[in-house]
CSV table of C-alpha atoms and ligand atoms in Angstrom, one decimal:
chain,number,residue,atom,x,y,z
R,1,UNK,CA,9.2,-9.0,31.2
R,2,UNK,CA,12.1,-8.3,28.8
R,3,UNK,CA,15.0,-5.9,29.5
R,4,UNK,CA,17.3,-3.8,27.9
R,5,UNK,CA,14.3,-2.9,25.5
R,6,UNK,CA,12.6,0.6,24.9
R,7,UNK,CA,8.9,0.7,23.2
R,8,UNK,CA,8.4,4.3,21.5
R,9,UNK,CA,5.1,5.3,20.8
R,10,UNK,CA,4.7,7.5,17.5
R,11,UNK,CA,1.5,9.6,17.2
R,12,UNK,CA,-0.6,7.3,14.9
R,13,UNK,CA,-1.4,4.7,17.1
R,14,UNK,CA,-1.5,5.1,21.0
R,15,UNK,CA,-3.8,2.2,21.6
R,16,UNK,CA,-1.8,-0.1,20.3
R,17,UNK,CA,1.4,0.9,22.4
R,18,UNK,CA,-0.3,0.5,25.2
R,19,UNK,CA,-1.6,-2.8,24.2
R,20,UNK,CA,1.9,-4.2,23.1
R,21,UNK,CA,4.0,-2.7,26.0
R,22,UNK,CA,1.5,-4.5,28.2
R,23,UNK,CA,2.1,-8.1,26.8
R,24,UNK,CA,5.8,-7.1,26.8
R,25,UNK,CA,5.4,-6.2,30.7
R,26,UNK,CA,7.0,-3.2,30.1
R,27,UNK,CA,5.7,0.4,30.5
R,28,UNK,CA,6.1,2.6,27.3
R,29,UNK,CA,8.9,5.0,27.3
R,30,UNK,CA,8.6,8.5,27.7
R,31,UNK,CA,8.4,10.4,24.8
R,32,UNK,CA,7.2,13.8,24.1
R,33,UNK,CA,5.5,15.1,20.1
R,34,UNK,CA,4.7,18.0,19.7
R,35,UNK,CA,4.7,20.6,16.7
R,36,UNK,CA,6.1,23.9,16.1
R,37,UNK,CA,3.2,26.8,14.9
R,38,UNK,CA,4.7,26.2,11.7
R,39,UNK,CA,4.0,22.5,11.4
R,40,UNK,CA,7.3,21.2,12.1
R,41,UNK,CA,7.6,18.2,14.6
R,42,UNK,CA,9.3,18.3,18.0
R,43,UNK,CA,10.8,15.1,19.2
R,44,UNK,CA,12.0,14.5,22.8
R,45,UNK,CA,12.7,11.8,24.1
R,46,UNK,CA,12.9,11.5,28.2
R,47,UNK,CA,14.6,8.2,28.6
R,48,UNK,CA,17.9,7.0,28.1
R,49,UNK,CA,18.1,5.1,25.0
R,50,UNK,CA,21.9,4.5,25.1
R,51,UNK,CA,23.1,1.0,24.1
R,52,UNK,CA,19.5,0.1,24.6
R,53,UNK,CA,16.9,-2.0,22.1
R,54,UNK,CA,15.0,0.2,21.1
R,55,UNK,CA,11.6,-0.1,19.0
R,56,UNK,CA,9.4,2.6,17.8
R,57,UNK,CA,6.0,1.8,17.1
R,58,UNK,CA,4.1,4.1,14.0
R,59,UNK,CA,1.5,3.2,11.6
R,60,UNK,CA,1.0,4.6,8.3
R,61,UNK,CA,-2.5,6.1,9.0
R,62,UNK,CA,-4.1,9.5,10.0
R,63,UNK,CA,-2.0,12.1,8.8
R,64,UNK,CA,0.6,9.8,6.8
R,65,UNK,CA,3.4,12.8,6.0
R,66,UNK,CA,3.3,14.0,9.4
R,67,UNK,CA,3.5,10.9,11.3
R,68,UNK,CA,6.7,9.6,8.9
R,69,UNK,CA,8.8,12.4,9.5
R,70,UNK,CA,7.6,12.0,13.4
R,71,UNK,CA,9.1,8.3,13.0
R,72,UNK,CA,12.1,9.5,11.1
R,73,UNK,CA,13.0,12.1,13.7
R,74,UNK,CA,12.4,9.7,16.3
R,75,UNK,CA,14.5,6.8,14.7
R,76,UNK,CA,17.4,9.6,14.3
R,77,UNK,CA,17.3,11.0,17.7
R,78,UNK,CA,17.3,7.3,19.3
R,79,UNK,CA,20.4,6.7,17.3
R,80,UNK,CA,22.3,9.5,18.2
R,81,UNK,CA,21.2,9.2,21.9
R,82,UNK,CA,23.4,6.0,21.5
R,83,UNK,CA,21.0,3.2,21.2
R,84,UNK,CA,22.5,0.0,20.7
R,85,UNK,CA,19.7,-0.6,17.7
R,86,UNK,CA,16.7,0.7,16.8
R,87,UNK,CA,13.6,-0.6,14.9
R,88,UNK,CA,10.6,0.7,13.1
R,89,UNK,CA,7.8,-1.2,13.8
R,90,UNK,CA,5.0,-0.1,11.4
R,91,UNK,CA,2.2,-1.9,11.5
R,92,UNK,CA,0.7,-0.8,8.3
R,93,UNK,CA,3.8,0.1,6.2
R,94,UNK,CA,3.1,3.9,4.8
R,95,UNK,CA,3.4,4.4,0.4
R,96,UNK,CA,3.5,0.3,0.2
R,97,UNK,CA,0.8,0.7,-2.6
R,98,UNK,CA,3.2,2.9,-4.7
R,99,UNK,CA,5.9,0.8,-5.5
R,100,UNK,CA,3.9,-0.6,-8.4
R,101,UNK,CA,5.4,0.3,-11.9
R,102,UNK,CA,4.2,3.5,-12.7
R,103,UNK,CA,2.4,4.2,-16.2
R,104,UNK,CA,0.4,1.3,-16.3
R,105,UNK,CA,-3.4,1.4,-17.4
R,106,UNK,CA,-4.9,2.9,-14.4
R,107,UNK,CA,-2.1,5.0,-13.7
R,108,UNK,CA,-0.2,5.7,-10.3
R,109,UNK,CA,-1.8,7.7,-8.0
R,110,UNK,CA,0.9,10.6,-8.3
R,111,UNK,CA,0.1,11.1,-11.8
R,112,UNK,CA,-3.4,12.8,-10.4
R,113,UNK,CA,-1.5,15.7,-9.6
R,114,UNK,CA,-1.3,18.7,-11.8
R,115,UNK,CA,-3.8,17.6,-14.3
R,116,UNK,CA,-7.3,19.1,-15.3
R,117,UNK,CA,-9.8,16.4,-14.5
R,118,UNK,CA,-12.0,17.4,-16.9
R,119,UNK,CA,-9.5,17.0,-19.7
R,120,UNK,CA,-7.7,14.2,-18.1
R,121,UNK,CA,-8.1,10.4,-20.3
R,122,UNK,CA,-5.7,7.4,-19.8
R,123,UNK,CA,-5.1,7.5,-22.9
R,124,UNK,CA,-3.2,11.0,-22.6
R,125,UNK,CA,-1.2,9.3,-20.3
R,126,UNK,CA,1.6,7.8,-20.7
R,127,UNK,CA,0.3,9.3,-24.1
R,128,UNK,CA,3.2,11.6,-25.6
R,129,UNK,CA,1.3,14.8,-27.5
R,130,UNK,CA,2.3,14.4,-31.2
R,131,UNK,CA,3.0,17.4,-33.1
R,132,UNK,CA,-0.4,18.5,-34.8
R,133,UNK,CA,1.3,21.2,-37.4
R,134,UNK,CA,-2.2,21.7,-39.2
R,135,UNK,CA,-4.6,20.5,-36.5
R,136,UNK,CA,-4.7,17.3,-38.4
R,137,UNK,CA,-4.3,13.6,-36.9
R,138,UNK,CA,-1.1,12.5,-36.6
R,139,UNK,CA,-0.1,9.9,-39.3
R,140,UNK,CA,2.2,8.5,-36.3
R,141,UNK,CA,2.0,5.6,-34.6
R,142,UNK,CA,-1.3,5.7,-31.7
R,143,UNK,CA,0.7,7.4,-28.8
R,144,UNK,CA,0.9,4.7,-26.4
R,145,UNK,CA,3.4,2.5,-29.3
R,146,UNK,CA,5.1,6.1,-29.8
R,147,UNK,CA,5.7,6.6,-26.0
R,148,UNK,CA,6.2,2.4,-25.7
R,149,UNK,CA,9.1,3.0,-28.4
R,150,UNK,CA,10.6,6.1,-26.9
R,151,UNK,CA,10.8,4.4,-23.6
R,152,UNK,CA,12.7,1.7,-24.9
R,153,UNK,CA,15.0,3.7,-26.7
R,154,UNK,CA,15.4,5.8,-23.8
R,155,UNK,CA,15.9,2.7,-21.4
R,156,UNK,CA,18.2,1.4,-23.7
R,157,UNK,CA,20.3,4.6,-23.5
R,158,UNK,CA,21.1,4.3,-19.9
R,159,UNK,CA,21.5,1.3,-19.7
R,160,UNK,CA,24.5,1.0,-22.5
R,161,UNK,CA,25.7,-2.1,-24.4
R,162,UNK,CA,24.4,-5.2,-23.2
R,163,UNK,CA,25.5,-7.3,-21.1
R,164,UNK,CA,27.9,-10.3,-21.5
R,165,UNK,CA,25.5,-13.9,-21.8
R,166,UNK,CA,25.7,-15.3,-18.5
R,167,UNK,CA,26.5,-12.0,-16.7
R,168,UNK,CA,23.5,-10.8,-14.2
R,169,UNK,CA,21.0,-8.4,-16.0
R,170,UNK,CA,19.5,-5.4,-15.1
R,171,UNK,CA,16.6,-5.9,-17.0
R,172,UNK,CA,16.1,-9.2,-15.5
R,173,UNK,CA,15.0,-7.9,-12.4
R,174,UNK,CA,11.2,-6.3,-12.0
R,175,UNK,CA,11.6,-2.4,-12.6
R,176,UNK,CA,10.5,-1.3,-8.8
R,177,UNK,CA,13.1,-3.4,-7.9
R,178,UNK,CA,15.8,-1.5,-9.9
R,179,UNK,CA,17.9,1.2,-7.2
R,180,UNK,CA,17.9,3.5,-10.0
R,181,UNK,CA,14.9,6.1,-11.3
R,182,UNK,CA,13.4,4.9,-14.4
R,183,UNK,CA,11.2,7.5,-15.0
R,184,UNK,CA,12.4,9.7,-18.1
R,185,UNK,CA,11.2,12.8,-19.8
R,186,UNK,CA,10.6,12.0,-23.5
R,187,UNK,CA,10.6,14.7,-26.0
R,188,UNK,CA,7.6,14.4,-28.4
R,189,UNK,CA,6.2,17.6,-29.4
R,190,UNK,CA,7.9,20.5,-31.5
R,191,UNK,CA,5.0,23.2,-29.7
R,192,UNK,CA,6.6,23.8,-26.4
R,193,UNK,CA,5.0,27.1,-26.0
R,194,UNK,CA,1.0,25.9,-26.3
R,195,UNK,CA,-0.2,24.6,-23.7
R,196,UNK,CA,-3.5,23.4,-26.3
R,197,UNK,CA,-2.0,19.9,-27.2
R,198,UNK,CA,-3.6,17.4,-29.0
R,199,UNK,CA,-2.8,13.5,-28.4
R,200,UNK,CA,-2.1,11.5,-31.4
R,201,UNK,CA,-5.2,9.3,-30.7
R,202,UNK,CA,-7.2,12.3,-31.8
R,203,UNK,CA,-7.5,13.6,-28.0
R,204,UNK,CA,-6.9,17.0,-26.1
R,205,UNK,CA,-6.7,18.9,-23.6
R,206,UNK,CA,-5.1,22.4,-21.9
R,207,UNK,CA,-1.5,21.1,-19.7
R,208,UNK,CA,-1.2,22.7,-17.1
R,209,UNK,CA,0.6,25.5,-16.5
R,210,UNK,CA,3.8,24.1,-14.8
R,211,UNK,CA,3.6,21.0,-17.4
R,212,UNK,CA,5.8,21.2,-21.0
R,213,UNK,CA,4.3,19.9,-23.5
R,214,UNK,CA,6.2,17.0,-25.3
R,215,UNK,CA,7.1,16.1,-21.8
R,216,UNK,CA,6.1,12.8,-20.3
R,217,UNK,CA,5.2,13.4,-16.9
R,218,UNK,CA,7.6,12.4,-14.1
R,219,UNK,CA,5.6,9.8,-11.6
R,220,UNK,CA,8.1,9.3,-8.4
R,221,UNK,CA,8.5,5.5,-7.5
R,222,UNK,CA,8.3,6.1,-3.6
R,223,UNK,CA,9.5,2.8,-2.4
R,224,UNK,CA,13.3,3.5,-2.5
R,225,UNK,CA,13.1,6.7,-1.7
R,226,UNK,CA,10.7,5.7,1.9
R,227,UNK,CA,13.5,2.5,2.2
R,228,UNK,CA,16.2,5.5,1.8
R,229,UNK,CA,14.8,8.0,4.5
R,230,UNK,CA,14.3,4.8,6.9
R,231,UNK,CA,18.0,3.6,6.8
R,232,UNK,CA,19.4,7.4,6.5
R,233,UNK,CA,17.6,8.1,9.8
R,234,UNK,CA,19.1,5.2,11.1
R,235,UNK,CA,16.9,2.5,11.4
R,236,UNK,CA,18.9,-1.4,11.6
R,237,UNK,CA,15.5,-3.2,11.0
R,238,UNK,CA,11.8,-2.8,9.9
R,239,UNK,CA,8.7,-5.2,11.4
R,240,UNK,CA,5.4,-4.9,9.6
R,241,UNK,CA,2.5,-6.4,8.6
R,242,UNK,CA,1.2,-7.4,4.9
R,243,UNK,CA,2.7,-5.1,2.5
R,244,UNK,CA,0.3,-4.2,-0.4
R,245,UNK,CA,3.3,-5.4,-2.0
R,246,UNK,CA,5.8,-8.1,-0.9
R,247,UNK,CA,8.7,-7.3,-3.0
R,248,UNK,CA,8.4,-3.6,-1.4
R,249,UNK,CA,11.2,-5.0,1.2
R,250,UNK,CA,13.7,-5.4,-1.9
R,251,UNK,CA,14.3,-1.6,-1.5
R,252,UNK,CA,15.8,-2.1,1.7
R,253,UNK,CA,19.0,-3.5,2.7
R,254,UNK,CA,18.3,-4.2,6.3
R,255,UNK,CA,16.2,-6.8,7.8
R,256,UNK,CA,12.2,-6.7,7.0
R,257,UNK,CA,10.2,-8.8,8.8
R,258,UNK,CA,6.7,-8.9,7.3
R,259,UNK,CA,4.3,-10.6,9.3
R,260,UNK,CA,1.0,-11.8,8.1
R,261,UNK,CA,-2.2,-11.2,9.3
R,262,UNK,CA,-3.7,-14.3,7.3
R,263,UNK,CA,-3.5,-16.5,10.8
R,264,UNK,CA,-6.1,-13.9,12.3
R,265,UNK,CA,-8.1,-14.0,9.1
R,266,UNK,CA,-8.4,-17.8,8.8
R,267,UNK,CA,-9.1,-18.2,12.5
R,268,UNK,CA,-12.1,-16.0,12.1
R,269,UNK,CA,-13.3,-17.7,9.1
R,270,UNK,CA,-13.2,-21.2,11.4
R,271,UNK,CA,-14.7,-19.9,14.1
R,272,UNK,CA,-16.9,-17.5,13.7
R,273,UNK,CA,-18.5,-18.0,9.6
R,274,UNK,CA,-21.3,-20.6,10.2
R,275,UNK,CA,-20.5,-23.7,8.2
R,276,UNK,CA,-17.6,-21.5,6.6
R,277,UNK,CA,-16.9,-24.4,4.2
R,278,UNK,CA,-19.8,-24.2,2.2
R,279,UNK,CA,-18.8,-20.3,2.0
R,280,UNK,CA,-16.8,-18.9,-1.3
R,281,UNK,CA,-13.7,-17.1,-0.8
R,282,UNK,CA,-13.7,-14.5,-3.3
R,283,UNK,CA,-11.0,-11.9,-4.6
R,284,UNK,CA,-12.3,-8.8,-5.6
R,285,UNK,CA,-9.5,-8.2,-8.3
R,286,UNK,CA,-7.0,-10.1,-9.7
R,287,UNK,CA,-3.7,-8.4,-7.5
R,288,UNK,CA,-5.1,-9.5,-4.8
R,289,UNK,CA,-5.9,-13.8,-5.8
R,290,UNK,CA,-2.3,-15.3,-5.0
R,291,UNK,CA,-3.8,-14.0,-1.1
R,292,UNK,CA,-7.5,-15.2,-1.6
R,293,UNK,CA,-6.2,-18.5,-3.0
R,294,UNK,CA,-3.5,-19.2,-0.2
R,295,UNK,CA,-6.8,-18.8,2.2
R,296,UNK,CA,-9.1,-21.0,0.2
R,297,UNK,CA,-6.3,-23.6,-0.4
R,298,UNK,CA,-5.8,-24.2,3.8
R,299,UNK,CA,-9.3,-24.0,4.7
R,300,UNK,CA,-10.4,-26.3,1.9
R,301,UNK,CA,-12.9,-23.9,0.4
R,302,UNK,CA,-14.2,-22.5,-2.9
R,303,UNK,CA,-12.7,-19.7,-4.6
R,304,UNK,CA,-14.0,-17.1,-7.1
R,305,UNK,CA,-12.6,-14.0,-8.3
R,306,UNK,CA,-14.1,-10.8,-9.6
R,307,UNK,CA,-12.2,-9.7,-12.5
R,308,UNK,CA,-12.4,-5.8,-13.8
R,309,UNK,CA,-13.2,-6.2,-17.5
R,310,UNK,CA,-12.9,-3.4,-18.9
R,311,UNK,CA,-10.7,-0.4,-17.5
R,312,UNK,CA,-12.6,3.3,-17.5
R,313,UNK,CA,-11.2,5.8,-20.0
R,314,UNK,CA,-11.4,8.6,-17.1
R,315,UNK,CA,-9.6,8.5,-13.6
R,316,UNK,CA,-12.5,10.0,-12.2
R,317,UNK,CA,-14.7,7.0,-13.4
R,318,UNK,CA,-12.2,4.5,-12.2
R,319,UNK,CA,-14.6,3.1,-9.2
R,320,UNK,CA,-17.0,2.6,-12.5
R,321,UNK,CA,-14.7,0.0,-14.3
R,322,UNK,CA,-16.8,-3.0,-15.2
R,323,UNK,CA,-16.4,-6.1,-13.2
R,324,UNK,CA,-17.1,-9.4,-13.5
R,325,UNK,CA,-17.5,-12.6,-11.5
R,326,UNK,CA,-15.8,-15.6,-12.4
R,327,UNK,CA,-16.7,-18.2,-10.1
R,328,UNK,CA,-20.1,-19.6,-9.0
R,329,UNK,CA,-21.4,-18.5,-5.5
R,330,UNK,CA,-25.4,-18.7,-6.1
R,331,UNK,CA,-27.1,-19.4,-3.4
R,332,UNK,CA,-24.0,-19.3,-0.8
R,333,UNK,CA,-21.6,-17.3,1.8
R,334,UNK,CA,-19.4,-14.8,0.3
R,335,UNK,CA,-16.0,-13.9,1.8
R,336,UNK,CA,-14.1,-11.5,0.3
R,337,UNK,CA,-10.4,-10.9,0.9
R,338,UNK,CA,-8.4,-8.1,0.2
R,339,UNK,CA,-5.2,-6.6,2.1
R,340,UNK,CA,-6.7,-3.1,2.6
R,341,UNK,CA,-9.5,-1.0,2.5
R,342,UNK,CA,-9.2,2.9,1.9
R,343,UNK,CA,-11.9,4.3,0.1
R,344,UNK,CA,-13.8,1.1,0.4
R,345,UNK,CA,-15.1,1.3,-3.3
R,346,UNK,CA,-13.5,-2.2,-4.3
R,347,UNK,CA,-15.2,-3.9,-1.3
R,348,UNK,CA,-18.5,-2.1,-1.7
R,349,UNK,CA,-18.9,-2.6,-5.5
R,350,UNK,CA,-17.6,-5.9,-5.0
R,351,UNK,CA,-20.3,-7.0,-2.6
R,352,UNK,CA,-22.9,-5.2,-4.8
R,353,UNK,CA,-22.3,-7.3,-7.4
R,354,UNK,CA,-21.9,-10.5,-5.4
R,355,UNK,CA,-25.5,-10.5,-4.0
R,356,UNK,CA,-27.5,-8.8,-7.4
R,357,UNK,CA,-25.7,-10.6,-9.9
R,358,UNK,CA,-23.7,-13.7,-8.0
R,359,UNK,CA,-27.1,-14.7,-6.1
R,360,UNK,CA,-24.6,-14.4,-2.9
R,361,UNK,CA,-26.7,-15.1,0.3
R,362,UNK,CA,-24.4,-13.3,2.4
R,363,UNK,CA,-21.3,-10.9,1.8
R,364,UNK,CA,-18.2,-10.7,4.7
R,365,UNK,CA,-14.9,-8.7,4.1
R,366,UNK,CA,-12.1,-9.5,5.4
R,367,UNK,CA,-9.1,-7.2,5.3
R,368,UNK,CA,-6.0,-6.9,7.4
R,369,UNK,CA,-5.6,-2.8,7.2
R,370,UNK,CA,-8.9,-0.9,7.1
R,371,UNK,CA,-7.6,2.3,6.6
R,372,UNK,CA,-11.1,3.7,5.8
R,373,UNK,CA,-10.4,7.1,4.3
R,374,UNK,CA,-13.3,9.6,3.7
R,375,UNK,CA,-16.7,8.4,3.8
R,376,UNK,CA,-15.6,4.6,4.1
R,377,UNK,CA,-17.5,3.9,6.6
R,378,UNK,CA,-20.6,5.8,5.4
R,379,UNK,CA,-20.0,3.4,2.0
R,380,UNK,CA,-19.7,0.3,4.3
R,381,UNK,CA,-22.6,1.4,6.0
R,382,UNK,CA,-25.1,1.8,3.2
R,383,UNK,CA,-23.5,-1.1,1.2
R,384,UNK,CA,-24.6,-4.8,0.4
R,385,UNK,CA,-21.5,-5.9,3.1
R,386,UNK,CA,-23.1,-7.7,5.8
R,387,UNK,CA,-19.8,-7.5,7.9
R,388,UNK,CA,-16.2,-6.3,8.2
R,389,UNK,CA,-13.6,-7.9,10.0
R,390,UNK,CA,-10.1,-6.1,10.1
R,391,UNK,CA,-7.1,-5.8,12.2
R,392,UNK,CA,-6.3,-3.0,14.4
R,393,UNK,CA,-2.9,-2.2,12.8
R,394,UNK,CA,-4.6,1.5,12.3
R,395,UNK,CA,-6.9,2.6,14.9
R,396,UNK,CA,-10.2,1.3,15.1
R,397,UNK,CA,-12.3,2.5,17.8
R,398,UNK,CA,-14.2,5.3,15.9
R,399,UNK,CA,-14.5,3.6,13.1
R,400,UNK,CA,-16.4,0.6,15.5
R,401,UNK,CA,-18.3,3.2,17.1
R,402,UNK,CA,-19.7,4.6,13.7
R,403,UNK,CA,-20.1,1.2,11.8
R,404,UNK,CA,-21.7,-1.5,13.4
R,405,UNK,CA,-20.9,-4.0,10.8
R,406,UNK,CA,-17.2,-3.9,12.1
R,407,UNK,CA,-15.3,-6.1,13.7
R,408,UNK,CA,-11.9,-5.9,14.9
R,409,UNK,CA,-8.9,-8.3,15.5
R,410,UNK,CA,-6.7,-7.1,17.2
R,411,UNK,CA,-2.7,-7.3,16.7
R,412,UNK,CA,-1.2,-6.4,19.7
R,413,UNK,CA,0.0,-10.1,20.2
R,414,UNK,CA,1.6,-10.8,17.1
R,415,UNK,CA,3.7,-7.3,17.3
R,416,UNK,CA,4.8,-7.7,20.7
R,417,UNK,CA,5.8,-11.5,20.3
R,418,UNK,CA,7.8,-10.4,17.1
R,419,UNK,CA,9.6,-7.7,19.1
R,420,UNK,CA,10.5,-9.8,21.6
R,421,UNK,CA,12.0,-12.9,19.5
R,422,UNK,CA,13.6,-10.1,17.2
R,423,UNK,CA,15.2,-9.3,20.8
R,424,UNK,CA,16.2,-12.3,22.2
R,425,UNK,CA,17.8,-13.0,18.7
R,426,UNK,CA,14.9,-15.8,18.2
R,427,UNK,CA,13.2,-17.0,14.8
R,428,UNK,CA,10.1,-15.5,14.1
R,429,UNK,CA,9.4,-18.0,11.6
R,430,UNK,CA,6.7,-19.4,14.3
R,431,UNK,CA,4.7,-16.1,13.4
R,432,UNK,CA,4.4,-17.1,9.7
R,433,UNK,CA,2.4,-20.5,10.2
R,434,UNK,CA,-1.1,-20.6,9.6
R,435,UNK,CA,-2.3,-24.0,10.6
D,1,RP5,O1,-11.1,0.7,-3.2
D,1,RP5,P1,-10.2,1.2,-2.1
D,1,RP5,O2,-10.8,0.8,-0.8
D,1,RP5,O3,-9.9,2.7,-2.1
D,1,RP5,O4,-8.8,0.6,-2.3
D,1,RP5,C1,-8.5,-0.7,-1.9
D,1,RP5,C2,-7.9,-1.5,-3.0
D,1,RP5,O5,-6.8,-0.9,-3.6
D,1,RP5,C3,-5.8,-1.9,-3.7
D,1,RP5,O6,-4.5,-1.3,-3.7
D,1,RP5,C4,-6.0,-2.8,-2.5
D,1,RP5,O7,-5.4,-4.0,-2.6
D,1,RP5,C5,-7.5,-2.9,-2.6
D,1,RP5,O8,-7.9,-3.8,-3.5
């Protein structure tokens, strides 16, 4: 039993309260969430928290809004209840996929919003409409260099005079990682008043109404902003568990502790794949092979990755990109690792083509955070997977109910052993071997 400590439970994730204030040998403290008929959340919080440890437990499932500001309210109302410190404990971290730099080919998944489907290419964006005086093709360079070059100059701009050789660069450092916004409006069109525009590749479509034309659109990067709103509520550390991306925890400048679920994965893989090291680990894209390959390496196995060869021109054909194996795993045990599942597409389309065109015998995915949005499951269920191992860091009991190709390891242990080193003032380092 430790003391001095005080386990919160957020709304997203009761089970796994329960489960972690049980290997702590403490009871969870009394909390009460409720909601105003407006949608506004209620904290209170029945025990005393001052000069206490306190940690509050949330994972960024379910209704991901909602249960943030329940965390943020709840991390703010321990501080100024006097807690000694207080930590957010989120098992799956919520927006970790949307630090990635926006305006790439695929596009970030804010830059949805606001835009006609039908109309909507990925060419037209970052694509800056050109002016098209006569309705003729612009004689300009194809929109993507013209947007490219505006960037740049733009960039440059605020960024001023370069700096001294030898002096620490800006630039130099990865763009997510910058505490500043990069996102810019570019002017490119002289016919702010249509809202026809026609893209210099020879492409159009109707803005919509709140959008300028000649206006690059503005895609938020979410990670300092979610980093900001957890310090500013007053949280002194954060525990979680494989970020989509690990330089996420360079937005923050308090302690992140990301723990791996790898261990868990591994284990499985040894002792419950039959003769696992005939099987192929396989990555079904390439963001996702540094993790695949650090699996494959320790256990000694084969590795293959499925590579997406050529990217769809529409976001709403984005599950159809083309994909391709690279690897042989005819006649043998698939294993495919990813970090998450959410609409399952990647894992499904994945496994399709593992078993009709990789000769795969059979197909397992493993994933630490199966988030399972939508008709996941349905997808899992009617798909080529033969099973589906993930962690409980979201909930998994329905989900188990309604697929029986799931299986589920559960966390509990590694959370509650982090809190209680993080409170004794021990090294967790124990928590990141995997052999
Ligand atoms: O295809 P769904 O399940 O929606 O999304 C999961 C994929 O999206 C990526 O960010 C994850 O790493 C994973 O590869």
């Amino acid at each position: 039993m430790v003391r001095n400590i005080v386990v919160l439970g957020g709304s997203s994730h009761p089970e796994l309260v329960e489960q972690m204030c049980i290997k702590l040998g403490i009871p969870p403290g009394r909390i009460t969430l409720s909601k105003f008929s407006v949608g506004e959340t209620r904290v209170e919080i029945q025990d005393s928290v001052r000069g206490k440890d306190v940690y509050v437990i949330q994972s960024g499932c379910g209704k991901v809004n909602d249960n943030f500001i329940e965390l943020l309210i709840t991390i703010s109302a321990c501080k100024t209840a006097s807690a000694k410190r207080v930590t957010a404990v989120m098992p799956l971290f919520p927006y970790s996929r949307q630090p990635d730099i926006p305006y790439n080919k695929v596009g970030a998944p804010l830059a949805k919003a606001g835009i006609q489907k039908d109309s909507y290419t990925f060419e037209s964006r970052p694509g800056t409409p050109a002016p098209q005086p006569d309705g003729a093709g612009s004689s300009g360079p194809p929109a993507g260099q013209l947007e490219h070059k505006l960037s740049r100059l733009s960039l440059d701009k605020e960024r001023g005079p370069a700096t001294a050789p030898g002096s620490p660069s800006l630039t130099s450092r990865p763009s997510f990682l910058r505490r500043q916004h990069t996102g810019s409006e570019i002017a490119g069109s002289t016919k702010r008043d249509s809202q026809k525009v026609v893209y210099a590749n020879g492409t159009g479509g109707d803005w919509d109404q709140h959008r300028q034309p000649g206006y690059k659109q503005w895609v938020a990067q979410a990670g300092t902003l979610i980093a900001d709103l957890l310090t500013c509520a007053g949280a002194d550390h954060i525990i979680t568990m494989d970020l989509h991306d690990p330089q996420y925890q360079g937005f923050f400048d308090i302690p992140v502790d990301n723990l791996y679920g790898r261990p868990l994965l591994q284990r499985y893989i040894q002792t419950k794949i039959p003769d696992y090291q005939s099987a192929v680990i396989v990555s079904p894209d390439a963001g996702g092979a540094k993790r695949a390959t650090a699996i494959a390496d320790a256990l000694g196995m084969d590795f293959a990755l499925i590579h997406k060869e050529r990217r769809p021109t529409k976001i709403t054909d984005r599950q159809n990109a083309t994909m391709m194996l690279v690897g042989d795993i005819s006649g043998r045990v698939a294993i495919l690792v990813d970090d998450l599942a959410d609409t399952s597409n990647t894992i499904t389309r994945a496994a399709k083509l593992l078993k009709e065109r990789g000769g795969a015998t059979k197909v397992y995915a493993l994933l630490t955070h199966g988030i399972f949005s939508g008709d996941a499951i349905a997808r899992i269920n009617a798909s080529a997977i033969d099973q589906v191992v993930v962690t409980n860091s979201v909930p998994q009991i329905e989900n188990a109910r309604a697929c029986p190709k799931l299986k589920v390891l559960d966390v509990s242990s590694v959370f509650s052993e982090a809190i209680r080193r993080v409170h004794h003032g021990e090294s967790i380092s124990v928590l990141f071997k995997y052999d």
